[in-house]
Each structure stands twice: as structure tokens, then as C-alpha cells.
């Protein structure tokens, strides 16, 4: 509960009408951003703990086995400008998608990567369809964007359970050895 | 692939001309425009500058560009058209294989600051709907409220500001309907914006603005936000969908809109973990 307090308090502050409508002064806007960022970082502690329990198959602390591996779960707060330190710098990583809705959903997942060829497999080891799309120049040139990612890797996560998660393994490959290996979308024409 | 959703672009103008959602097609155009902000000394209401608290356009709406460069990208999961309208407005119109909507993913800014007046950028979706000067917004975030141009339900309105006097808050959705065709068009926004339907069959949403003069309503500074030493660049999306309001299709527009709203407002969380073992061991 302590880990939630920073974001709780930030959300309390941001009930002010200037925060709701964006009519605050510039330095106040900067302070709101600082409060939100700090709150979200503290919430990561609890989401990491919860996801470790879920992925290890335990539901309460008394049944937690200390020998079970603790896995870090990073999120990408700048994914909206196709920037993510984790996916850009790792050749092999796991994408875990948590569904907060009370019904199963399908979702198109989009991850910034440096390019090349990627294999994405589901939890049963089955390869899924992927698509590599060059990041638009007008996104790459957004001021403040600092990223080596030049492509967005797309795949479809299917049947993510209600209030549950699904994991996919992404591996960078050297050769294109199956039909589902991603490669740059070829029919790209400038008009 | 899984949904019958697509759009057409005119290769000469670079603008969208037709959209198709769940097997239903209709002509639709979309473009960006801007209003110039009024500049005054703020001593009387008629001289009030457009600013953080008030939207007071000066002169008529103007198109943001004369021509649009575009690049289509077509793949198995997503297809998109990337459009460049001018040096500060670009957009990707995108569909994917599983969703019943067309996404308009815009990148706007930095807006010019070398002129007397600020710029207030809007996007307009235009159809052939006979919407009878009526549109709907979810201004209180709970229910769709009926709006009529130049009309208030509880008093006789004398409109002195024909554009901003018809603007309403749009928290997450704005719709228009054609009662004759039994069609409804909805635009869902990813953040609260101001919007209207100033002409029949049109939806207009304001997505970025700078106002180079204070409006003297209290904030005490011009609305000219910067980041990294430049004018603010914003990125966001509109999700456009439509359909028949009668029961000729299994999914009504209300059903599709609720589905999109749930998926966007309670979006799933994506986490990345380094793979510390082999994929087989991890499985």
C-alpha cells in the first residue's frame, strides 16, 4: 500500500481544475509531470511483485517459494514515441501483456526495435505472425527522442485472459528461416 | 484480414476519400486546418485575446497545407498511409487486422511562433451525413449529451462567437447521426479536447494550439509551451468508427464504440523482461 501512495497523492493534487484542463502555468505543468513520474515509478514496485507472483503461479505471500526466480518487469513509458531502452538493447526478451479488463481480448502489440529479423513465439513455442515497419521520419525527429530504434515490430497477442497475462518470447535472428520471421514491409512506395 | 475495414487515399491529393468499417463503406474526407488566435488589449470583452482560458479565433478557418505527401505501407498485421501536411503536421492513418476502427495517429508541432497571432490546429472529418445541425458529446464524461448549433436548451441564444460559441468539451467521444440513412459516425479521442460539428456531416476537434498573448483570465502567461527548447510536439490518436444504428448488422456502432473505449481507457499493460535462460527453458 505504501508503494501506491505517491501516485495516489499525485492524482489528488491533479483534481485541481487547472490540472484537468491544462490551464496551469508552465512551471506547474513541469511539477505535475514530476509528481506523476515519481508516482508511476513507485507503482512499478508493486506491479513487479504482483506479476512475479502471477507468473510463478502463486497467489499469496505465504505460498511464495523463495527459490523461485524473481524476474524484472520493465515498462516502456516512451513507447508512444517508439523509444524503449529494453527492447532496443536486448536480442532476446520476454513481452508480458497484462489485461485489466474482465473479459478476454486480442491486442496488436507494437515494440520499437533496432531492425534486423525477429522471431516471436508464444508460451507453447509456436511462432506467431510478425511485421517490421520502419518508424516514420516525423516520429524519429520528435525533439527529445533519444533512441536507436528504427523499426516497430508488430504482432498480435491473442486471447489474453481476463485479469490475466500472456507472455511472448522475442528473439533476434540472423537468418530468415521460417515464414513467420519478420522482415521489413516490402511494398513501400513514396508518392 | 479478420475485419472488413479499409480506407482509400486519393493519390493526387494525398487525402483520404472513403472509409469502410465492418463491411460498410462511406465517403469521408479528413484534413487539418487552423484558426488564428485573436490578439487584443483585454480591456473589454471584445478585445480579449485568445489564450489559455478562452478560444477566440480571428478570421475564418484556413487549410494547414495545399498539398499532402504520403507513403503507403501495407503488411499482414497493419497497413497505414503516412501523410505530411506541412513542416509541423504529419499523420499516419492506420488499420490493423483485428480491430473495427481506423486510427488517425497525428504528430503536431512545434507550431510557428514568428507571427503576431498564435495558431489553433483542428482536424475535420467530413461526410455526406444530413446531421441536422445536431451532434453529441460526452462532455461530463458520463453520458452523451445532445448539442445543436446556435442553440441552448434553456434560453434563447444570441451567438456572438459563431465558432467558439458552438465548441463543447469532448472527454472521450463525439458523434453525428444521419437519421435517414440510419448511420452513426463516432470519433473517440485519447485525451480531452474541444470539438464541434459546425457544418452538417462534419466533426471538428482541436488538437493543438499556441496563444502568444495572455488572455488576462488569471494564468498570467502566454500559452506557448516548450520542451527541449522548442515548441511542444504532441502525438495522439483519434479512433474513427461508424455503422448502422438499426439492427441490420450484428454489431451496432454503440457496441463497437464501447468495445474501443474499454480497450483504450483500460488498455493492457506491456512489460519487458530480459530472457535470462534459453527460450525452451523459459517455456
Short mmCIF file of C-alpha atoms in Angstrom, two decimals:
data_model
loop_
_atom_site.label_atom_id
_atom_site.label_comp_id
_atom_site.label_asym_id
_atom_site.label_seq_id
_atom_site.Cartn_x
_atom_site.Cartn_y
_atom_site.Cartn_z
CA UNK A 1 0.00 0.00 0.00
CA UNK A 2 2.88 2.37 0.74
CA UNK A 3 4.11 1.91 -2.82
CA UNK A 4 0.81 3.28 -4.16
CA UNK A 5 0.79 6.43 -2.04
CA UNK A 6 2.92 8.66 -4.29
CA UNK A 7 0.59 8.17 -7.25
CA UNK A 8 -2.49 8.43 -5.02
CA UNK A 9 -1.30 11.80 -3.76
CA UNK A 10 -0.36 12.98 -7.27
CA UNK A 11 -3.84 12.09 -8.51
CA UNK A 12 -5.29 14.01 -5.57
CA UNK A 13 -3.30 17.10 -6.48
CA UNK A 14 -4.38 16.75 -10.08
CA UNK A 15 -8.09 17.14 -9.30
CA UNK A 16 -7.42 20.88 -9.44
CA UNK A 17 -9.25 22.48 -12.36
CA UNK A 18 -6.02 23.84 -13.86
CA UNK A 19 -4.56 20.30 -13.98
CA UNK A 20 -7.76 18.87 -15.53
CA UNK A 21 -7.94 21.48 -18.29
CA UNK A 22 -4.24 22.24 -18.78
CA UNK A 23 -4.52 25.93 -17.85
CA UNK A 24 -1.74 25.77 -15.23
CA UNK A 25 1.45 27.80 -15.57
CA UNK A 26 4.37 26.15 -17.32
CA UNK A 27 6.41 25.51 -14.16
CA UNK A 28 3.35 23.95 -12.52
CA UNK A 29 2.91 21.67 -15.56
CA UNK A 30 6.53 20.58 -15.13
CA UNK A 31 5.91 19.86 -11.44
CA UNK A 32 2.78 17.79 -12.26
CA UNK A 33 4.89 15.72 -14.66
CA UNK A 34 7.50 15.21 -11.93
CA UNK A 35 4.86 14.08 -9.40
CA UNK A 36 3.25 11.65 -11.87
CA UNK A 37 6.59 10.17 -12.92
CA UNK A 38 7.62 9.58 -9.31
CA UNK A 39 4.23 8.01 -8.53
CA UNK A 40 4.37 5.67 -11.52
CA UNK A 41 7.92 4.59 -10.65
CA UNK A 42 6.79 3.63 -7.13
CA UNK A 43 3.83 1.69 -8.54
CA UNK A 44 6.29 -0.33 -10.60
CA UNK A 45 7.48 -1.93 -7.35
CA UNK A 46 4.04 -3.35 -6.65
CA UNK A 47 3.30 -4.31 -10.27
CA UNK A 48 6.64 -6.16 -10.38
CA UNK A 49 5.83 -8.05 -7.19
CA UNK A 50 2.33 -8.90 -8.41
CA UNK A 51 3.49 -10.08 -11.83
CA UNK A 52 6.18 -12.24 -10.25
CA UNK A 53 3.53 -13.93 -8.12
CA UNK A 54 1.23 -14.38 -11.12
CA UNK A 55 3.92 -15.74 -13.43
CA UNK A 56 5.28 -18.07 -10.74
CA UNK A 57 1.77 -19.39 -10.16
CA UNK A 58 1.50 -18.23 -6.55
CA UNK A 59 -1.39 -16.17 -5.30
CA UNK A 60 -0.35 -15.11 -1.80
CA UNK A 61 2.83 -14.40 0.06
CA UNK A 62 2.55 -17.43 2.38
CA UNK A 63 2.83 -19.80 -0.58
CA UNK A 64 5.75 -17.95 -2.12
CA UNK A 65 8.72 -20.20 -2.69
CA UNK A 66 11.95 -18.25 -2.10
CA UNK A 67 13.74 -20.47 -4.61
CA UNK A 68 11.52 -19.28 -7.42
CA UNK A 69 13.31 -16.83 -9.69
CA UNK A 70 12.45 -13.15 -9.39
CA UNK A 71 12.07 -11.65 -12.82
CA UNK A 72 12.23 -7.91 -13.53
CA UNK A 73 9.33 -6.45 -15.49
CA UNK A 74 10.26 -3.19 -17.19
CA UNK A 75 7.72 -0.92 -18.80
CA UNK A 76 8.37 1.49 -21.65
CA UNK A 77 6.94 4.92 -20.77
CA UNK A 78 8.22 6.38 -24.06
CA UNK A 79 6.77 3.65 -26.26
CA UNK A 80 4.39 6.30 -27.67
CA UNK A 81 7.37 7.82 -29.50
CA UNK A 82 8.80 4.38 -30.39
CA UNK A 83 11.54 4.53 -27.78
CA UNK A 84 12.29 1.75 -25.28
CA UNK A 85 15.69 1.12 -23.71
CA UNK A 86 14.88 -2.54 -23.00
CA UNK A 87 13.73 -3.66 -26.43
CA UNK A 88 16.39 -1.65 -28.25
CA UNK A 89 19.30 -3.16 -26.34
CA UNK A 90 18.24 -6.78 -25.90
CA UNK A 91 18.42 -9.52 -28.53
CA UNK A 92 16.21 -11.88 -26.56
CA UNK A 93 13.43 -10.74 -24.27
CA UNK A 94 10.00 -11.65 -22.97
CA UNK A 95 6.95 -9.47 -23.60
CA UNK A 96 4.31 -9.93 -20.92
CA UNK A 97 0.90 -8.39 -21.54
CA UNK A 98 -1.48 -7.94 -18.61
CA UNK A 99 -5.17 -7.46 -19.42
CA UNK A 100 -7.02 -5.38 -16.78
CA UNK A 101 -10.44 -5.98 -18.39
CA UNK A 102 -12.84 -8.59 -17.10
CA UNK A 103 -13.03 -10.27 -20.50
CA UNK A 104 -10.52 -11.89 -22.82
CA UNK A 105 -9.10 -9.65 -25.57
CA UNK A 106 -6.86 -9.73 -28.64
CA UNK A 107 -4.36 -6.91 -29.00
CA UNK A 108 -1.90 -5.69 -31.62
CA UNK A 109 1.45 -5.28 -29.84
CA UNK A 110 3.96 -2.74 -31.11
CA UNK A 111 7.58 -2.73 -29.89
CA UNK A 112 10.41 -0.42 -31.03
CA UNK A 113 13.48 -2.35 -32.19
CA UNK A 114 16.74 -1.60 -33.96
CA UNK A 115 15.94 -3.64 -37.06
CA UNK A 116 17.03 -6.96 -38.48
CA UNK A 117 14.89 -10.05 -38.24
CA UNK A 118 12.86 -11.26 -35.26
CA UNK A 119 11.13 -14.44 -34.17
CA UNK A 120 8.18 -14.16 -31.82
CA UNK A 121 6.88 -17.33 -30.15
CA UNK A 122 4.01 -17.80 -27.75
CA UNK A 123 4.18 -19.69 -24.45
CA UNK A 124 3.86 -23.02 -26.27
CA UNK A 125 6.78 -22.25 -28.55
CA UNK A 126 4.59 -21.63 -31.58
CA UNK A 127 5.82 -18.87 -33.90
CA UNK A 128 3.35 -16.03 -34.47
CA UNK A 129 2.96 -13.72 -37.42
CA UNK A 130 5.05 -10.53 -37.17
CA UNK A 131 5.59 -7.39 -39.20
CA UNK A 132 8.52 -4.95 -39.11
CA UNK A 133 7.61 -1.39 -40.07
CA UNK A 134 10.14 1.47 -40.40
CA UNK A 135 9.45 4.20 -37.85
CA UNK A 136 8.19 7.33 -39.61
CA UNK A 137 10.70 10.16 -40.01
CA UNK A 138 8.30 12.55 -38.31
CA UNK A 139 8.41 10.34 -35.20
CA UNK A 140 12.18 9.83 -35.30
CA UNK A 141 12.65 13.62 -35.45
CA UNK A 142 10.47 14.46 -32.42
CA UNK A 143 12.58 16.78 -30.21
CA UNK A 144 13.87 14.96 -27.14
CA UNK A 145 13.56 11.48 -28.66
CA UNK A 146 16.81 9.65 -27.94
CA UNK A 147 16.64 6.17 -29.40
CA UNK A 148 18.42 3.76 -31.71
CA UNK A 149 15.13 2.12 -32.68
CA UNK A 150 14.38 2.46 -36.37
CA UNK A 151 11.60 -0.12 -36.70
CA UNK A 152 8.37 -1.03 -34.97
CA UNK A 153 7.84 -4.77 -34.51
CA UNK A 154 4.14 -5.71 -34.65
CA UNK A 155 2.49 -8.96 -33.63
CA UNK A 156 -0.98 -9.96 -32.47
CA UNK A 157 -1.41 -11.22 -28.91
CA UNK A 158 -4.49 -13.41 -28.99
CA UNK A 159 -6.88 -14.45 -26.21
CA UNK A 160 -5.20 -12.60 -23.35
CA UNK A 161 -7.30 -13.85 -20.43
CA UNK A 162 -9.49 -11.57 -18.32
CA UNK A 163 -7.48 -10.04 -15.45
CA UNK A 164 -4.61 -12.23 -16.58
CA UNK A 165 -1.47 -12.19 -18.65
CA UNK A 166 0.18 -13.79 -21.62
CA UNK A 167 3.90 -13.90 -22.43
CA UNK A 168 5.70 -13.98 -25.77
CA UNK A 169 9.41 -14.57 -26.39
CA UNK A 170 11.07 -12.23 -28.89
CA UNK A 171 14.40 -13.33 -30.34
CA UNK A 172 16.58 -11.53 -32.83
CA UNK A 173 17.59 -13.92 -35.60
CA UNK A 174 20.35 -13.80 -38.17
CA UNK A 175 18.62 -15.74 -40.89
CA UNK A 176 15.08 -15.72 -42.14
CA UNK A 177 14.35 -19.37 -41.62
CA UNK A 178 10.59 -19.55 -41.50
CA UNK A 179 7.53 -17.91 -42.96
CA UNK A 180 6.75 -16.03 -39.76
CA UNK A 181 10.13 -14.32 -39.47
CA UNK A 182 9.61 -10.61 -39.63
CA UNK A 183 11.14 -8.59 -42.36
CA UNK A 184 10.66 -5.06 -43.47
CA UNK A 185 7.36 -4.49 -45.18
CA UNK A 186 8.40 -4.50 -48.80
CA UNK A 187 5.68 -2.75 -50.71
CA UNK A 188 6.70 0.72 -49.60
CA UNK A 189 6.18 3.33 -52.27
CA UNK A 190 6.59 7.09 -51.99
CA UNK A 191 4.09 9.23 -53.83
CA UNK B 1 -7.92 -9.86 -42.58
CA UNK B 2 -10.27 -10.63 -39.71
CA UNK B 3 -12.38 -7.49 -40.08
CA UNK B 4 -13.64 -5.90 -43.26
CA UNK B 5 -12.06 -2.50 -42.54
CA UNK B 6 -10.16 -0.34 -45.01
CA UNK B 7 -9.74 3.17 -46.38
CA UNK B 8 -8.92 4.80 -49.69
CA UNK B 9 -6.50 7.65 -50.41
CA UNK B 10 -6.65 9.86 -53.48
CA UNK B 11 -3.17 9.61 -55.00
CA UNK B 12 -3.39 13.17 -56.38
CA UNK B 13 -4.44 14.98 -53.22
CA UNK B 14 -2.94 12.54 -50.71
CA UNK B 15 -6.15 12.79 -48.65
CA UNK B 16 -8.49 10.05 -47.51
CA UNK B 17 -11.64 9.76 -49.64
CA UNK B 18 -13.52 6.68 -48.44
CA UNK B 19 -13.64 4.51 -45.36
CA UNK B 20 -15.00 1.03 -44.75
CA UNK B 21 -15.68 -0.43 -41.31
CA UNK B 22 -17.13 -3.89 -40.73
CA UNK B 23 -18.18 -4.12 -44.37
CA UNK B 24 -19.97 -0.74 -44.51
CA UNK B 25 -18.47 1.92 -46.80
CA UNK B 26 -18.99 5.65 -46.93
CA UNK B 27 -17.26 8.68 -48.47
CA UNK B 28 -15.22 10.60 -45.89
CA UNK B 29 -12.51 13.21 -46.11
CA UNK B 30 -10.19 14.37 -43.36
CA UNK B 31 -7.87 17.34 -43.31
CA UNK B 32 -6.10 19.70 -40.93
CA UNK B 33 -6.94 23.39 -40.60
CA UNK B 34 -6.04 26.20 -38.27
CA UNK B 35 -7.58 29.28 -36.73
CA UNK B 36 -5.50 32.33 -35.90
CA UNK B 37 -5.93 33.50 -32.33
CA UNK B 38 -7.40 36.92 -31.62
CA UNK B 39 -4.96 39.45 -30.15
CA UNK B 40 -6.28 42.39 -28.08
CA UNK B 41 -5.50 44.52 -25.04
CA UNK B 42 -8.01 42.59 -22.84
CA UNK B 43 -9.62 45.83 -21.54
CA UNK B 44 -13.10 44.96 -22.79
CA UNK B 45 -14.55 41.62 -23.78
CA UNK B 46 -14.43 42.40 -27.48
CA UNK B 47 -10.68 42.97 -27.18
CA UNK B 48 -9.97 39.79 -25.26
CA UNK B 49 -7.03 37.78 -26.61
CA UNK B 50 -7.36 34.10 -27.36
CA UNK B 51 -5.44 32.38 -24.57
CA UNK B 52 -5.27 29.52 -22.11
CA UNK B 53 -8.85 30.01 -20.86
CA UNK B 54 -10.65 31.23 -23.98
CA UNK B 55 -10.72 30.26 -27.64
CA UNK B 56 -11.36 33.35 -29.78
CA UNK B 57 -10.48 32.78 -33.42
CA UNK B 58 -9.55 35.72 -35.63
CA UNK B 59 -10.88 35.44 -39.17
CA UNK B 60 -12.00 32.30 -40.99
CA UNK B 61 -10.55 28.81 -40.73
CA UNK B 62 -7.59 28.17 -43.03
CA UNK B 63 -6.28 24.91 -44.52
CA UNK B 64 -2.99 23.81 -42.99
CA UNK B 65 -1.48 22.91 -46.35
CA UNK B 66 -2.09 22.98 -50.09
CA UNK B 67 -0.75 19.51 -50.79
CA UNK B 68 -0.07 16.34 -48.88
CA UNK B 69 2.86 13.99 -49.41
CA UNK B 70 2.05 10.42 -48.48
CA UNK B 71 3.64 6.98 -48.28
CA UNK B 72 1.56 3.80 -48.08
CA UNK B 73 2.80 0.85 -46.06
CA UNK B 74 0.90 -2.40 -46.42
CA UNK B 75 1.60 -5.51 -44.38
CA UNK B 76 -0.02 -8.57 -42.87
CA UNK B 77 -0.81 -7.01 -39.48
CA UNK B 78 -1.11 -3.29 -40.10
CA UNK B 79 -1.50 -1.06 -43.11
CA UNK B 80 -1.00 2.67 -42.94
CA UNK B 81 -0.70 5.82 -45.02
CA UNK B 82 1.84 8.33 -43.73
CA UNK B 83 0.92 11.87 -44.61
CA UNK B 84 3.00 15.03 -44.30
CA UNK B 85 0.84 18.15 -44.44
CA UNK B 86 3.50 20.77 -43.67
CA UNK B 87 6.62 21.18 -41.52
CA UNK B 88 4.63 20.81 -38.28
CA UNK B 89 1.71 18.49 -39.14
CA UNK B 90 2.14 14.80 -40.01
CA UNK B 91 -0.12 11.81 -39.58
CA UNK B 92 -0.43 8.06 -40.04
CA UNK B 93 -3.86 6.68 -40.94
CA UNK B 94 -3.74 3.08 -39.78
CA UNK B 95 -5.83 -0.07 -39.78
CA UNK B 96 -4.97 -3.45 -38.30
CA UNK B 97 -6.21 -6.96 -38.88
CA UNK B 98 -8.31 -7.34 -35.74
CA UNK B 99 -9.98 -4.00 -34.94
CA UNK B 100 -13.14 -2.31 -36.23
CA UNK B 101 -11.76 1.21 -36.35
CA UNK B 102 -9.47 3.47 -38.36
CA UNK B 103 -6.77 5.18 -36.32
CA UNK B 104 -5.59 8.71 -37.11
CA UNK B 105 -2.22 8.99 -35.36
CA UNK B 106 -1.08 12.62 -35.60
CA UNK B 107 2.18 14.37 -34.71
CA UNK B 108 1.77 18.16 -34.43
CA UNK B 109 4.37 20.82 -33.60
CA UNK B 110 6.42 22.80 -32.97
CA UNK B 111 3.88 25.42 -34.03
CA UNK B 112 5.26 28.61 -35.59
CA UNK B 113 5.88 31.48 -33.16
CA UNK B 114 7.22 34.08 -35.56
CA UNK B 115 3.84 35.66 -36.27
CA UNK B 116 1.66 38.11 -34.37
CA UNK B 117 -1.08 35.55 -33.76
CA UNK B 118 -0.94 32.06 -32.38
CA UNK B 119 -2.27 29.05 -34.30
CA UNK B 120 -5.05 26.76 -33.13
CA UNK B 121 -4.90 23.49 -35.10
CA UNK B 122 -8.04 21.47 -35.79
CA UNK B 123 -8.81 18.30 -37.72
CA UNK B 124 -12.07 17.89 -39.61
CA UNK B 125 -13.79 14.64 -40.62
CA UNK B 126 -16.34 15.38 -43.37
CA UNK B 127 -19.09 13.06 -44.57
CA UNK B 128 -22.31 13.36 -46.57
CA UNK B 129 -24.40 12.93 -43.40
CA UNK B 130 -27.54 15.04 -43.01
CA UNK B 131 -26.98 15.61 -39.32
CA UNK B 132 -29.50 18.48 -38.96
CA UNK B 133 -27.10 20.78 -37.06
CA UNK B 134 -27.02 18.21 -34.27
CA UNK B 135 -24.15 16.32 -32.68
CA UNK B 136 -23.41 14.53 -29.43
CA UNK B 137 -20.54 14.91 -26.98
CA UNK B 138 -19.69 13.19 -23.69
CA UNK B 139 -18.79 16.49 -22.04
CA UNK B 140 -19.43 15.34 -18.49
CA UNK B 141 -17.59 12.08 -19.09
CA UNK B 142 -20.67 10.01 -18.24
CA UNK B 143 -23.34 10.28 -20.91
CA UNK B 144 -23.72 11.53 -24.46
CA UNK B 145 -25.33 14.98 -24.49
CA UNK B 146 -27.26 16.32 -27.47
CA UNK B 147 -25.87 19.57 -28.94
CA UNK B 148 -27.46 21.81 -31.56
CA UNK B 149 -25.69 24.56 -33.43
CA UNK B 150 -26.56 28.05 -32.15
CA UNK B 151 -28.96 26.64 -29.57
CA UNK B 152 -29.18 26.25 -25.79
CA UNK B 153 -31.98 24.18 -24.27
CA UNK B 154 -32.87 26.66 -21.51
CA UNK B 155 -32.55 30.13 -23.05
CA UNK B 156 -32.76 31.93 -26.38
CA UNK B 157 -29.22 32.20 -27.63
CA UNK B 158 -27.77 35.20 -29.43
CA UNK B 159 -24.50 33.87 -30.79
CA UNK B 160 -21.73 36.42 -30.88
CA UNK B 161 -18.92 33.88 -31.32
CA UNK B 162 -20.09 31.55 -34.13
CA UNK B 163 -17.16 29.11 -33.85
CA UNK B 164 -16.20 29.01 -30.18
CA UNK B 165 -19.84 29.56 -29.14
CA UNK B 166 -20.55 26.12 -30.61
CA UNK B 167 -17.47 24.35 -29.22
CA UNK B 168 -18.01 21.81 -26.43
CA UNK B 169 -15.69 19.70 -24.29
CA UNK B 170 -15.14 16.22 -25.72
CA UNK B 171 -13.88 13.93 -22.96
CA UNK B 172 -13.68 10.72 -24.95
CA UNK B 173 -16.25 10.71 -27.77
CA UNK B 174 -18.09 12.90 -30.31
CA UNK B 175 -20.71 11.53 -32.71
CA UNK B 176 -23.03 12.62 -35.51
CA UNK B 177 -26.03 10.74 -36.89
CA UNK B 178 -27.90 10.60 -40.15
CA UNK B 179 -31.44 9.59 -39.21
CA UNK B 180 -32.44 8.96 -42.86
CA UNK B 181 -29.56 6.58 -43.57
CA UNK B 182 -29.62 5.13 -40.01
CA UNK B 183 -25.88 5.75 -39.75
CA UNK B 184 -23.76 6.96 -36.86
CA UNK B 185 -20.16 8.19 -37.08
CA UNK B 186 -18.04 8.40 -33.92
CA UNK B 187 -14.59 9.77 -33.21
CA UNK B 188 -13.05 8.60 -29.93
CA UNK B 189 -10.19 10.74 -28.65
CA UNK B 190 -7.34 9.63 -26.42
CA UNK B 191 -7.41 12.88 -24.38
CA UNK B 192 -9.95 15.58 -23.65
CA UNK B 193 -10.28 18.11 -26.48
CA UNK B 194 -12.64 20.81 -27.68
CA UNK B 195 -14.90 19.88 -30.56
CA UNK B 196 -17.94 20.71 -32.61
CA UNK B 197 -19.89 19.98 -35.78
CA UNK B 198 -20.10 23.42 -37.35
CA UNK B 199 -21.43 22.13 -40.68
CA UNK B 200 -23.75 19.21 -41.38
CA UNK B 201 -21.87 15.91 -41.67
CA UNK B 202 -18.67 17.26 -40.11
CA UNK B 203 -16.81 16.57 -36.90
CA UNK B 204 -14.15 19.07 -35.85
CA UNK B 205 -11.69 18.59 -32.99
CA UNK B 206 -9.00 20.98 -31.80
CA UNK B 207 -5.77 19.11 -31.17
CA UNK B 208 -3.03 21.67 -30.54
CA UNK B 209 -2.74 25.42 -30.04
CA UNK B 210 -0.36 28.13 -29.07
CA UNK B 211 -1.51 31.57 -28.00
CA UNK B 212 1.23 34.15 -27.99
CA UNK B 213 -0.66 36.57 -25.70
CA UNK B 214 -2.18 36.14 -22.25
CA UNK B 215 -5.99 36.26 -22.08
CA UNK B 216 -5.95 38.09 -18.68
CA UNK B 217 -8.17 35.47 -17.07
CA UNK B 218 -5.60 34.59 -14.43
CA UNK B 219 -2.87 32.31 -15.71
CA UNK B 220 -0.66 35.34 -16.35
CA UNK B 221 1.38 33.88 -19.19
CA UNK B 222 1.01 33.12 -22.89
CA UNK B 223 0.06 29.57 -23.87
CA UNK B 224 3.30 28.70 -25.62
CA UNK B 225 4.60 25.51 -24.05
CA UNK B 226 8.12 24.34 -24.85
CA UNK B 227 10.02 21.10 -24.38
CA UNK B 228 13.72 20.59 -25.10
CA UNK B 229 13.99 24.26 -26.05
CA UNK B 230 11.43 24.01 -28.85
CA UNK B 231 7.67 24.43 -29.11
CA UNK B 232 5.80 21.41 -27.76
CA UNK B 233 5.32 18.48 -30.17
CA UNK B 234 2.30 16.35 -29.41
CA UNK B 235 1.40 12.87 -30.60
CA UNK B 236 -2.00 11.29 -30.19
CA UNK B 237 -4.78 9.36 -31.88
CA UNK B 238 -8.38 9.54 -32.94
CA UNK B 239 -10.25 6.29 -33.46
CA UNK B 240 -12.95 6.59 -36.11
CA UNK B 241 -15.76 4.11 -36.46
CA UNK B 242 -19.31 4.06 -37.81
CA UNK B 243 -22.16 1.75 -38.63
CA UNK B 244 -25.90 1.27 -38.91
CA UNK B 245 -27.94 2.20 -35.87
CA UNK B 246 -30.73 -0.23 -36.76
CA UNK B 247 -30.31 -3.97 -36.37
CA UNK B 248 -29.16 -4.85 -39.88
CA UNK B 249 -25.65 -5.65 -38.55
CA UNK B 250 -24.78 -7.82 -35.57
CA UNK B 251 -22.61 -5.06 -34.08
CA UNK B 252 -24.19 -1.62 -33.69
CA UNK B 253 -21.99 1.49 -33.54
CA UNK B 254 -22.71 1.74 -29.78
CA UNK B 255 -21.37 -1.80 -29.31
CA UNK B 256 -18.21 -1.09 -31.31
CA UNK B 257 -17.65 2.28 -29.60
CA UNK B 258 -17.98 0.74 -26.12
CA UNK B 259 -15.54 -2.01 -27.09
CA UNK B 260 -12.95 0.53 -28.33
CA UNK B 261 -13.44 2.76 -25.27
CA UNK B 262 -12.87 -0.14 -22.88
CA UNK B 263 -9.76 -1.27 -24.71
CA UNK B 264 -8.29 2.23 -24.88
CA UNK B 265 -9.26 3.61 -21.46
CA UNK B 266 -8.36 0.38 -19.65
CA UNK B 267 -5.55 -0.53 -22.01
CA UNK B 268 -3.47 -3.62 -21.33
CA UNK B 269 -0.03 -3.17 -19.77
CA UNK B 270 3.06 -4.32 -21.66
CA UNK B 271 6.17 -5.33 -19.70
CA UNK B 272 9.59 -6.34 -20.97
CA UNK B 273 11.88 -8.84 -19.19
CA UNK B 274 15.36 -9.88 -20.31
CA UNK B 275 15.45 -13.55 -21.29
CA UNK B 276 17.92 -14.97 -18.77
CA UNK B 277 17.63 -18.56 -19.99
CA UNK B 278 17.04 -20.24 -23.32
CA UNK B 279 13.55 -19.87 -24.80
CA UNK B 280 12.92 -23.60 -24.20
CA UNK B 281 13.88 -23.35 -20.54
CA UNK B 282 11.73 -20.24 -20.13
CA UNK B 283 8.69 -22.03 -21.56
#
